[in-house]
Amino acid sequence: MAKKKRPTTKRSEREYFAALNKALDDIYQASADLNWSWPVFADQAGIARSTVYKLGDRATRYPQLRTVYQLARAVGMDMVFLKARLGRKTA
């Protein structure tokens, strides 16, 4: 049986998902600060418990922005994502 070829991702995609995962770290920490269990967190966010478990355990490699946004709103955070300008250096 042939090996499956791993999908390639662009640098910008890797940076995007790294930013989402960093946001998830902050969001899950905020839920812990509220003393919420993951089932309570899922109920407060209005998403499936299995989704909260998979994201919390980092089993989901490519989280959906809308899901991360819902989790952030549940813990009282507001998220704004800006498109980065690649290839330009800042002073």
PDB file of N, CA and C in Angstrom:
ATOM      1  N   MET A   1       0.848  -1.173   0.000  1.00  0.00           N
ATOM      2  CA  MET A   1       0.000   0.000   0.000  1.00  0.00           C
ATOM      3  C   MET A   1       0.899   1.243   0.000  1.00  0.00           C
ATOM      4  N   ALA A   2       0.582   2.191  -0.846  1.00  0.00           N
ATOM      5  CA  ALA A   2       1.372   3.414  -0.961  1.00  0.00           C
ATOM      6  C   ALA A   2       1.113   4.331   0.231  1.00  0.00           C
ATOM      7  N   LYS A   3       2.157   5.052   0.594  1.00  0.00           N
ATOM      8  CA  LYS A   3       2.012   6.009   1.683  1.00  0.00           C
ATOM      9  C   LYS A   3       1.158   7.183   1.230  1.00  0.00           C
ATOM     10  N   LYS A   4       0.375   7.683   2.165  1.00  0.00           N
ATOM     11  CA  LYS A   4      -0.416   8.859   1.874  1.00  0.00           C
ATOM     12  C   LYS A   4       0.494  10.066   1.841  1.00  0.00           C
ATOM     13  N   LYS A   5       0.303  10.898   0.849  1.00  0.00           N
ATOM     14  CA  LYS A   5       1.084  12.116   0.761  1.00  0.00           C
ATOM     15  C   LYS A   5       0.475  13.164   1.680  1.00  0.00           C
ATOM     16  N   ARG A   6       1.306  13.732   2.533  1.00  0.00           N
ATOM     17  CA  ARG A   6       0.819  14.763   3.457  1.00  0.00           C
ATOM     18  C   ARG A   6       0.490  16.023   2.673  1.00  0.00           C
ATOM     19  N   PRO A   7      -0.613  16.648   3.015  1.00  0.00           N
ATOM     20  CA  PRO A   7      -0.945  17.891   2.319  1.00  0.00           C
ATOM     21  C   PRO A   7       0.082  18.968   2.670  1.00  0.00           C
ATOM     22  N   THR A   8       0.432  19.748   1.682  1.00  0.00           N
ATOM     23  CA  THR A   8       1.379  20.824   1.925  1.00  0.00           C
ATOM     24  C   THR A   8       0.612  22.087   2.290  1.00  0.00           C
ATOM     25  N   THR A   9       1.189  22.838   3.180  1.00  0.00           N
ATOM     26  CA  THR A   9       0.569  24.093   3.582  1.00  0.00           C
ATOM     27  C   THR A   9       1.549  25.223   3.326  1.00  0.00           C
ATOM     28  N   LYS A  10       1.001  26.334   2.950  1.00  0.00           N
ATOM     29  CA  LYS A  10       1.817  27.519   2.715  1.00  0.00           C
ATOM     30  C   LYS A  10       2.220  28.130   4.047  1.00  0.00           C
ATOM     31  N   ARG A  11       3.235  28.938   3.990  1.00  0.00           N
ATOM     32  CA  ARG A  11       3.705  29.623   5.200  1.00  0.00           C
ATOM     33  C   ARG A  11       2.585  30.436   5.833  1.00  0.00           C
ATOM     34  N   SER A  12       1.831  31.132   5.014  1.00  0.00           N
ATOM     35  CA  SER A  12       0.748  31.961   5.544  1.00  0.00           C
ATOM     36  C   SER A  12      -0.313  31.109   6.232  1.00  0.00           C
ATOM     37  N   GLU A  13      -0.590  29.914   5.705  1.00  0.00           N
ATOM     38  CA  GLU A  13      -1.551  29.010   6.339  1.00  0.00           C
ATOM     39  C   GLU A  13      -1.018  28.501   7.673  1.00  0.00           C
ATOM     40  N   ARG A  14       0.250  28.156   7.710  1.00  0.00           N
ATOM     41  CA  ARG A  14       0.856  27.692   8.966  1.00  0.00           C
ATOM     42  C   ARG A  14       0.801  28.786  10.024  1.00  0.00           C
ATOM     43  N   GLU A  15       1.087  30.019   9.621  1.00  0.00           N
ATOM     44  CA  GLU A  15       1.040  31.142  10.560  1.00  0.00           C
ATOM     45  C   GLU A  15      -0.385  31.385  11.052  1.00  0.00           C
ATOM     46  N   TYR A  16      -1.349  31.247  10.154  1.00  0.00           N
ATOM     47  CA  TYR A  16      -2.761  31.431  10.507  1.00  0.00           C
ATOM     48  C   TYR A  16      -3.186  30.409  11.561  1.00  0.00           C
ATOM     49  N   PHE A  17      -2.876  29.135  11.326  1.00  0.00           N
ATOM     50  CA  PHE A  17      -3.273  28.096  12.274  1.00  0.00           C
ATOM     51  C   PHE A  17      -2.466  28.180  13.569  1.00  0.00           C
ATOM     52  N   ALA A  18      -1.232  28.658  13.500  1.00  0.00           N
ATOM     53  CA  ALA A  18      -0.455  28.875  14.727  1.00  0.00           C
ATOM     54  C   ALA A  18      -1.109  29.968  15.569  1.00  0.00           C
ATOM     55  N   ALA A  19      -1.601  31.011  14.904  1.00  0.00           N
ATOM     56  CA  ALA A  19      -2.288  32.092  15.623  1.00  0.00           C
ATOM     57  C   ALA A  19      -3.587  31.584  16.245  1.00  0.00           C
ATOM     58  N   LEU A  20      -4.337  30.750  15.520  1.00  0.00           N
ATOM     59  CA  LEU A  20      -5.564  30.177  16.076  1.00  0.00           C
ATOM     60  C   LEU A  20      -5.262  29.304  17.285  1.00  0.00           C
ATOM     61  N   ASN A  21      -4.207  28.515  17.213  1.00  0.00           N
ATOM     62  CA  ASN A  21      -3.854  27.650  18.338  1.00  0.00           C
ATOM     63  C   ASN A  21      -3.383  28.460  19.540  1.00  0.00           C
ATOM     64  N   LYS A  22      -2.684  29.562  19.305  1.00  0.00           N
ATOM     65  CA  LYS A  22      -2.289  30.439  20.408  1.00  0.00           C
ATOM     66  C   LYS A  22      -3.538  31.043  21.045  1.00  0.00           C
ATOM     67  N   ALA A  23      -4.498  31.448  20.209  1.00  0.00           N
ATOM     68  CA  ALA A  23      -5.756  31.986  20.735  1.00  0.00           C
ATOM     69  C   ALA A  23      -6.481  30.925  21.552  1.00  0.00           C
ATOM     70  N   LEU A  24      -6.471  29.680  21.082  1.00  0.00           N
ATOM     71  CA  LEU A  24      -7.110  28.596  21.836  1.00  0.00           C
ATOM     72  C   LEU A  24      -6.460  28.409  23.202  1.00  0.00           C
ATOM     73  N   ASP A  25      -5.138  28.534  23.265  1.00  0.00           N
ATOM     74  CA  ASP A  25      -4.459  28.437  24.568  1.00  0.00           C
ATOM     75  C   ASP A  25      -5.013  29.485  25.526  1.00  0.00           C
ATOM     76  N   ASP A  26      -5.129  30.711  25.043  1.00  0.00           N
ATOM     77  CA  ASP A  26      -5.631  31.808  25.879  1.00  0.00           C
ATOM     78  C   ASP A  26      -7.096  31.586  26.267  1.00  0.00           C
ATOM     79  N   ILE A  27      -7.879  31.098  25.328  1.00  0.00           N
ATOM     80  CA  ILE A  27      -9.305  30.874  25.573  1.00  0.00           C
ATOM     81  C   ILE A  27      -9.512  29.754  26.597  1.00  0.00           C
ATOM     82  N   TYR A  28      -8.794  28.653  26.429  1.00  0.00           N
ATOM     83  CA  TYR A  28      -8.931  27.545  27.376  1.00  0.00           C
ATOM     84  C   TYR A  28      -8.426  27.941  28.755  1.00  0.00           C
ATOM     85  N   GLN A  29      -7.405  28.793  28.819  1.00  0.00           N
ATOM     86  CA  GLN A  29      -6.942  29.285  30.119  1.00  0.00           C
ATOM     87  C   GLN A  29      -8.023  30.141  30.767  1.00  0.00           C
ATOM     88  N   ALA A  30      -8.699  30.968  29.974  1.00  0.00           N
ATOM     89  CA  ALA A  30      -9.788  31.794  30.513  1.00  0.00           C
ATOM     90  C   ALA A  30     -10.923  30.921  31.037  1.00  0.00           C
ATOM     91  N   SER A  31     -11.224  29.822  30.346  1.00  0.00           N
ATOM     92  CA  SER A  31     -12.284  28.926  30.829  1.00  0.00           C
ATOM     93  C   SER A  31     -11.859  28.246  32.128  1.00  0.00           C
ATOM     94  N   ALA A  32     -10.575  27.926  32.250  1.00  0.00           N
ATOM     95  CA  ALA A  32     -10.065  27.340  33.491  1.00  0.00           C
ATOM     96  C   ALA A  32     -10.127  28.360  34.626  1.00  0.00           C
ATOM     97  N   ASP A  33      -9.835  29.625  34.305  1.00  0.00           N
ATOM     98  CA  ASP A  33      -9.916  30.690  35.311  1.00  0.00           C
ATOM     99  C   ASP A  33     -11.350  30.864  35.822  1.00  0.00           C
ATOM    100  N   LEU A  34     -12.316  30.538  34.961  1.00  0.00           N
ATOM    101  CA  LEU A  34     -13.730  30.592  35.354  1.00  0.00           C
ATOM    102  C   LEU A  34     -14.176  29.315  36.073  1.00  0.00           C
ATOM    103  N   ASN A  35     -13.240  28.371  36.221  1.00  0.00           N
ATOM    104  CA  ASN A  35     -13.518  27.065  36.841  1.00  0.00           C
ATOM    105  C   ASN A  35     -14.585  26.284  36.075  1.00  0.00           C
ATOM    106  N   TRP A  36     -14.560  26.420  34.758  1.00  0.00           N
ATOM    107  CA  TRP A  36     -15.505  25.679  33.918  1.00  0.00           C
ATOM    108  C   TRP A  36     -14.886  24.348  33.511  1.00  0.00           C
ATOM    109  N   SER A  37     -15.652  23.290  33.638  1.00  0.00           N
ATOM    110  CA  SER A  37     -15.240  22.009  33.062  1.00  0.00           C
ATOM    111  C   SER A  37     -15.459  22.116  31.551  1.00  0.00           C
ATOM    112  N   TRP A  38     -14.897  21.204  30.807  1.00  0.00           N
ATOM    113  CA  TRP A  38     -15.074  21.261  29.360  1.00  0.00           C
ATOM    114  C   TRP A  38     -16.533  21.068  28.941  1.00  0.00           C
ATOM    115  N   PRO A  39     -17.315  20.207  29.603  1.00  0.00           N
ATOM    116  CA  PRO A  39     -18.733  20.123  29.241  1.00  0.00           C
ATOM    117  C   PRO A  39     -19.474  21.448  29.488  1.00  0.00           C
ATOM    118  N   VAL A  40     -19.167  22.104  30.590  1.00  0.00           N
ATOM    119  CA  VAL A  40     -19.792  23.406  30.870  1.00  0.00           C
ATOM    120  C   VAL A  40     -19.360  24.419  29.815  1.00  0.00           C
ATOM    121  N   PHE A  41     -18.079  24.406  29.472  1.00  0.00           N
ATOM    122  CA  PHE A  41     -17.542  25.302  28.457  1.00  0.00           C
ATOM    123  C   PHE A  41     -18.271  25.107  27.126  1.00  0.00           C
ATOM    124  N   ALA A  42     -18.458  23.857  26.733  1.00  0.00           N
ATOM    125  CA  ALA A  42     -19.164  23.555  25.482  1.00  0.00           C
ATOM    126  C   ALA A  42     -20.595  24.073  25.530  1.00  0.00           C
ATOM    127  N   ASP A  43     -21.268  23.853  26.648  1.00  0.00           N
ATOM    128  CA  ASP A  43     -22.651  24.316  26.785  1.00  0.00           C
ATOM    129  C   ASP A  43     -22.732  25.837  26.725  1.00  0.00           C
ATOM    130  N   GLN A  44     -21.804  26.520  27.377  1.00  0.00           N
ATOM    131  CA  GLN A  44     -21.791  27.984  27.366  1.00  0.00           C
ATOM    132  C   GLN A  44     -21.519  28.530  25.967  1.00  0.00           C
ATOM    133  N   ALA A  45     -20.679  27.826  25.199  1.00  0.00           N
ATOM    134  CA  ALA A  45     -20.334  28.261  23.844  1.00  0.00           C
ATOM    135  C   ALA A  45     -21.373  27.831  22.816  1.00  0.00           C
ATOM    136  N   GLY A  46     -22.202  26.864  23.185  1.00  0.00           N
ATOM    137  CA  GLY A  46     -23.204  26.377  22.241  1.00  0.00           C
ATOM    138  C   GLY A  46     -22.630  25.503  21.141  1.00  0.00           C
ATOM    139  N   ILE A  47     -21.572  24.778  21.471  1.00  0.00           N
ATOM    140  CA  ILE A  47     -20.991  23.859  20.490  1.00  0.00           C
ATOM    141  C   ILE A  47     -20.913  22.461  21.099  1.00  0.00           C
ATOM    142  N   ALA A  48     -20.659  21.485  20.263  1.00  0.00           N
ATOM    143  CA  ALA A  48     -20.631  20.094  20.702  1.00  0.00           C
ATOM    144  C   ALA A  48     -19.499  19.850  21.700  1.00  0.00           C
ATOM    145  N   ARG A  49     -19.779  19.047  22.700  1.00  0.00           N
ATOM    146  CA  ARG A  49     -18.764  18.712  23.701  1.00  0.00           C
ATOM    147  C   ARG A  49     -17.564  18.034  23.060  1.00  0.00           C
ATOM    148  N   SER A  50     -17.827  17.183  22.091  1.00  0.00           N
ATOM    149  CA  SER A  50     -16.718  16.485  21.430  1.00  0.00           C
ATOM    150  C   SER A  50     -15.772  17.480  20.761  1.00  0.00           C
ATOM    151  N   THR A  51     -16.305  18.577  20.258  1.00  0.00           N
ATOM    152  CA  THR A  51     -15.467  19.604  19.628  1.00  0.00           C
ATOM    153  C   THR A  51     -14.565  20.254  20.668  1.00  0.00           C
ATOM    154  N   VAL A  52     -15.121  20.564  21.836  1.00  0.00           N
ATOM    155  CA  VAL A  52     -14.324  21.168  22.914  1.00  0.00           C
ATOM    156  C   VAL A  52     -13.233  20.204  23.362  1.00  0.00           C
ATOM    157  N   TYR A  53     -13.551  18.920  23.488  1.00  0.00           N
ATOM    158  CA  TYR A  53     -12.552  17.931  23.880  1.00  0.00           C
ATOM    159  C   TYR A  53     -11.446  17.827  22.831  1.00  0.00           C
ATOM    160  N   LYS A  54     -11.823  17.753  21.566  1.00  0.00           N
ATOM    161  CA  LYS A  54     -10.823  17.613  20.497  1.00  0.00           C
ATOM    162  C   LYS A  54      -9.919  18.835  20.411  1.00  0.00           C
ATOM    163  N   LEU A  55     -10.510  20.019  20.554  1.00  0.00           N
ATOM    164  CA  LEU A  55      -9.692  21.233  20.517  1.00  0.00           C
ATOM    165  C   LEU A  55      -8.807  21.338  21.755  1.00  0.00           C
ATOM    166  N   GLY A  56      -9.342  20.988  22.902  1.00  0.00           N
ATOM    167  CA  GLY A  56      -8.569  21.048  24.142  1.00  0.00           C
ATOM    168  C   GLY A  56      -7.416  20.072  24.169  1.00  0.00           C
ATOM    169  N   ASP A  57      -7.620  18.916  23.564  1.00  0.00           N
ATOM    170  CA  ASP A  57      -6.571  17.902  23.492  1.00  0.00           C
ATOM    171  C   ASP A  57      -5.663  18.092  22.280  1.00  0.00           C
ATOM    172  N   ARG A  58      -5.929  19.104  21.488  1.00  0.00           N
ATOM    173  CA  ARG A  58      -5.201  19.417  20.247  1.00  0.00           C
ATOM    174  C   ARG A  58      -5.271  18.272  19.233  1.00  0.00           C
ATOM    175  N   ALA A  59      -6.390  17.552  19.248  1.00  0.00           N
ATOM    176  CA  ALA A  59      -6.602  16.484  18.269  1.00  0.00           C
ATOM    177  C   ALA A  59      -7.029  17.065  16.927  1.00  0.00           C
ATOM    178  N   THR A  60      -7.556  18.281  16.944  1.00  0.00           N
ATOM    179  CA  THR A  60      -7.956  18.961  15.716  1.00  0.00           C
ATOM    180  C   THR A  60      -6.783  19.815  15.251  1.00  0.00           C
ATOM    181  N   ARG A  61      -6.233  19.482  14.097  1.00  0.00           N
ATOM    182  CA  ARG A  61      -5.066  20.208  13.595  1.00  0.00           C
ATOM    183  C   ARG A  61      -5.428  21.552  12.992  1.00  0.00           C
ATOM    184  N   TYR A  62      -6.595  21.626  12.359  1.00  0.00           N
ATOM    185  CA  TYR A  62      -6.983  22.842  11.656  1.00  0.00           C
ATOM    186  C   TYR A  62      -8.334  23.330  12.171  1.00  0.00           C
ATOM    187  N   PRO A  63      -8.324  24.046  13.302  1.00  0.00           N
ATOM    188  CA  PRO A  63      -9.598  24.498  13.876  1.00  0.00           C
ATOM    189  C   PRO A  63     -10.290  25.525  12.983  1.00  0.00           C
ATOM    190  N   GLN A  64     -11.605  25.513  13.043  1.00  0.00           N
ATOM    191  CA  GLN A  64     -12.402  26.478  12.287  1.00  0.00           C
ATOM    192  C   GLN A  64     -12.416  27.806  13.040  1.00  0.00           C
ATOM    193  N   LEU A  65     -12.253  28.893  12.310  1.00  0.00           N
ATOM    194  CA  LEU A  65     -12.253  30.215  12.920  1.00  0.00           C
ATOM    195  C   LEU A  65     -13.559  30.473  13.661  1.00  0.00           C
ATOM    196  N   ARG A  66     -14.682  30.074  13.072  1.00  0.00           N
ATOM    197  CA  ARG A  66     -15.980  30.350  13.708  1.00  0.00           C
ATOM    198  C   ARG A  66     -16.112  29.617  15.048  1.00  0.00           C
ATOM    199  N   THR A  67     -15.511  28.435  15.168  1.00  0.00           N
ATOM    200  CA  THR A  67     -15.557  27.690  16.419  1.00  0.00           C
ATOM    201  C   THR A  67     -14.703  28.381  17.475  1.00  0.00           C
ATOM    202  N   VAL A  68     -13.514  28.801  17.091  1.00  0.00           N
ATOM    203  CA  VAL A  68     -12.630  29.504  18.018  1.00  0.00           C
ATOM    204  C   VAL A  68     -13.298  30.800  18.477  1.00  0.00           C
ATOM    205  N   TYR A  69     -13.957  31.475  17.548  1.00  0.00           N
ATOM    206  CA  TYR A  69     -14.660  32.713  17.875  1.00  0.00           C
ATOM    207  C   TYR A  69     -15.772  32.455  18.894  1.00  0.00           C
ATOM    208  N   GLN A  70     -16.558  31.399  18.703  1.00  0.00           N
ATOM    209  CA  GLN A  70     -17.639  31.066  19.646  1.00  0.00           C
ATOM    210  C   GLN A  70     -17.089  30.767  21.036  1.00  0.00           C
ATOM    211  N   LEU A  71     -15.988  30.049  21.092  1.00  0.00           N
ATOM    212  CA  LEU A  71     -15.378  29.745  22.386  1.00  0.00           C
ATOM    213  C   LEU A  71     -14.894  31.023  23.068  1.00  0.00           C
ATOM    214  N   ALA A  72     -14.299  31.904  22.291  1.00  0.00           N
ATOM    215  CA  ALA A  72     -13.814  33.175  22.847  1.00  0.00           C
ATOM    216  C   ALA A  72     -14.966  33.995  23.409  1.00  0.00           C
ATOM    217  N   ARG A  73     -16.047  34.073  22.677  1.00  0.00           N
ATOM    218  CA  ARG A  73     -17.207  34.847  23.130  1.00  0.00           C
ATOM    219  C   ARG A  73     -17.785  34.253  24.421  1.00  0.00           C
ATOM    220  N   ALA A  74     -17.743  32.939  24.551  1.00  0.00           N
ATOM    221  CA  ALA A  74     -18.298  32.287  25.740  1.00  0.00           C
ATOM    222  C   ALA A  74     -17.553  32.689  27.005  1.00  0.00           C
ATOM    223  N   VAL A  75     -16.239  32.940  26.895  1.00  0.00           N
ATOM    224  CA  VAL A  75     -15.460  33.324  28.076  1.00  0.00           C
ATOM    225  C   VAL A  75     -15.321  34.839  28.206  1.00  0.00           C
ATOM    226  N   GLY A  76     -16.028  35.569  27.349  1.00  0.00           N
ATOM    227  CA  GLY A  76     -16.019  37.024  27.446  1.00  0.00           C
ATOM    228  C   GLY A  76     -14.922  37.714  26.656  1.00  0.00           C
ATOM    229  N   MET A  77     -14.293  37.001  25.750  1.00  0.00           N
ATOM    230  CA  MET A  77     -13.249  37.600  24.911  1.00  0.00           C
ATOM    231  C   MET A  77     -13.852  38.035  23.587  1.00  0.00           C
ATOM    232  N   ASP A  78     -13.227  39.013  22.978  1.00  0.00           N
ATOM    233  CA  ASP A  78     -13.612  39.434  21.635  1.00  0.00           C
ATOM    234  C   ASP A  78     -12.394  39.223  20.751  1.00  0.00           C
ATOM    235  N   MET A  79     -12.601  38.688  19.570  1.00  0.00           N
ATOM    236  CA  MET A  79     -11.490  38.381  18.678  1.00  0.00           C
ATOM    237  C   MET A  79     -11.579  39.218  17.419  1.00  0.00           C
ATOM    238  N   VAL A  80     -10.431  39.694  16.999  1.00  0.00           N
ATOM    239  CA  VAL A  80     -10.322  40.405  15.733  1.00  0.00           C
ATOM    240  C   VAL A  80      -9.096  39.835  15.028  1.00  0.00           C
ATOM    241  N   PHE A  81      -9.292  39.330  13.830  1.00  0.00           N
ATOM    242  CA  PHE A  81      -8.174  38.837  13.038  1.00  0.00           C
ATOM    243  C   PHE A  81      -7.937  39.804  11.889  1.00  0.00           C
ATOM    244  N   LEU A  82      -6.677  40.172  11.748  1.00  0.00           N
ATOM    245  CA  LEU A  82      -6.285  41.080  10.686  1.00  0.00           C
ATOM    246  C   LEU A  82      -5.421  40.331   9.695  1.00  0.00           C
ATOM    247  N   LYS A  83      -5.550  40.688   8.447  1.00  0.00           N
ATOM    248  CA  LYS A  83      -4.741  40.056   7.424  1.00  0.00           C
ATOM    249  C   LYS A  83      -3.331  40.634   7.495  1.00  0.00           C
ATOM    250  N   ALA A  84      -2.358  39.753   7.641  1.00  0.00           N
ATOM    251  CA  ALA A  84      -0.966  40.187   7.732  1.00  0.00           C
ATOM    252  C   ALA A  84      -0.437  40.477   6.335  1.00  0.00           C
ATOM    253  N   ARG A  85       0.433  41.423   6.267  1.00  0.00           N
ATOM    254  CA  ARG A  85       1.117  41.728   5.000  1.00  0.00           C
ATOM    255  C   ARG A  85       2.432  40.987   5.016  1.00  0.00           C
ATOM    256  N   LEU A  86       2.512  39.955   4.223  1.00  0.00           N
ATOM    257  CA  LEU A  86       3.720  39.142   4.175  1.00  0.00           C
ATOM    258  C   LEU A  86       4.751  39.808   3.276  1.00  0.00           C
ATOM    259  N   GLY A  87       5.995  39.593   3.599  1.00  0.00           N
ATOM    260  CA  GLY A  87       7.068  40.089   2.765  1.00  0.00           C
ATOM    261  C   GLY A  87       7.512  41.500   3.090  1.00  0.00           C
ATOM    262  N   ARG A  88       6.861  42.151   4.036  1.00  0.00           N
ATOM    263  CA  ARG A  88       7.260  43.498   4.411  1.00  0.00           C
ATOM    264  C   ARG A  88       7.847  43.465   5.813  1.00  0.00           C
ATOM    265  N   LYS A  89       8.931  44.154   5.961  1.00  0.00           N
ATOM    266  CA  LYS A  89       9.554  44.249   7.269  1.00  0.00           C
ATOM    267  C   LYS A  89       9.062  45.497   7.963  1.00  0.00           C
ATOM    268  N   THR A  90       8.851  45.360   9.267  1.00  0.00           N
ATOM    269  CA  THR A  90       8.442  46.518  10.047  1.00  0.00           C
ATOM    270  C   THR A  90       9.643  47.054  10.799  1.00  0.00           C
ATOM    271  N   ALA A  91       9.637  48.312  11.024  1.00  0.00           N
ATOM    272  CA  ALA A  91      10.778  48.957  11.700  1.00  0.00           C
ATOM    273  C   ALA A  91      10.793  48.668  13.164  1.00  0.00           C
TER     274      ALA A  91
END
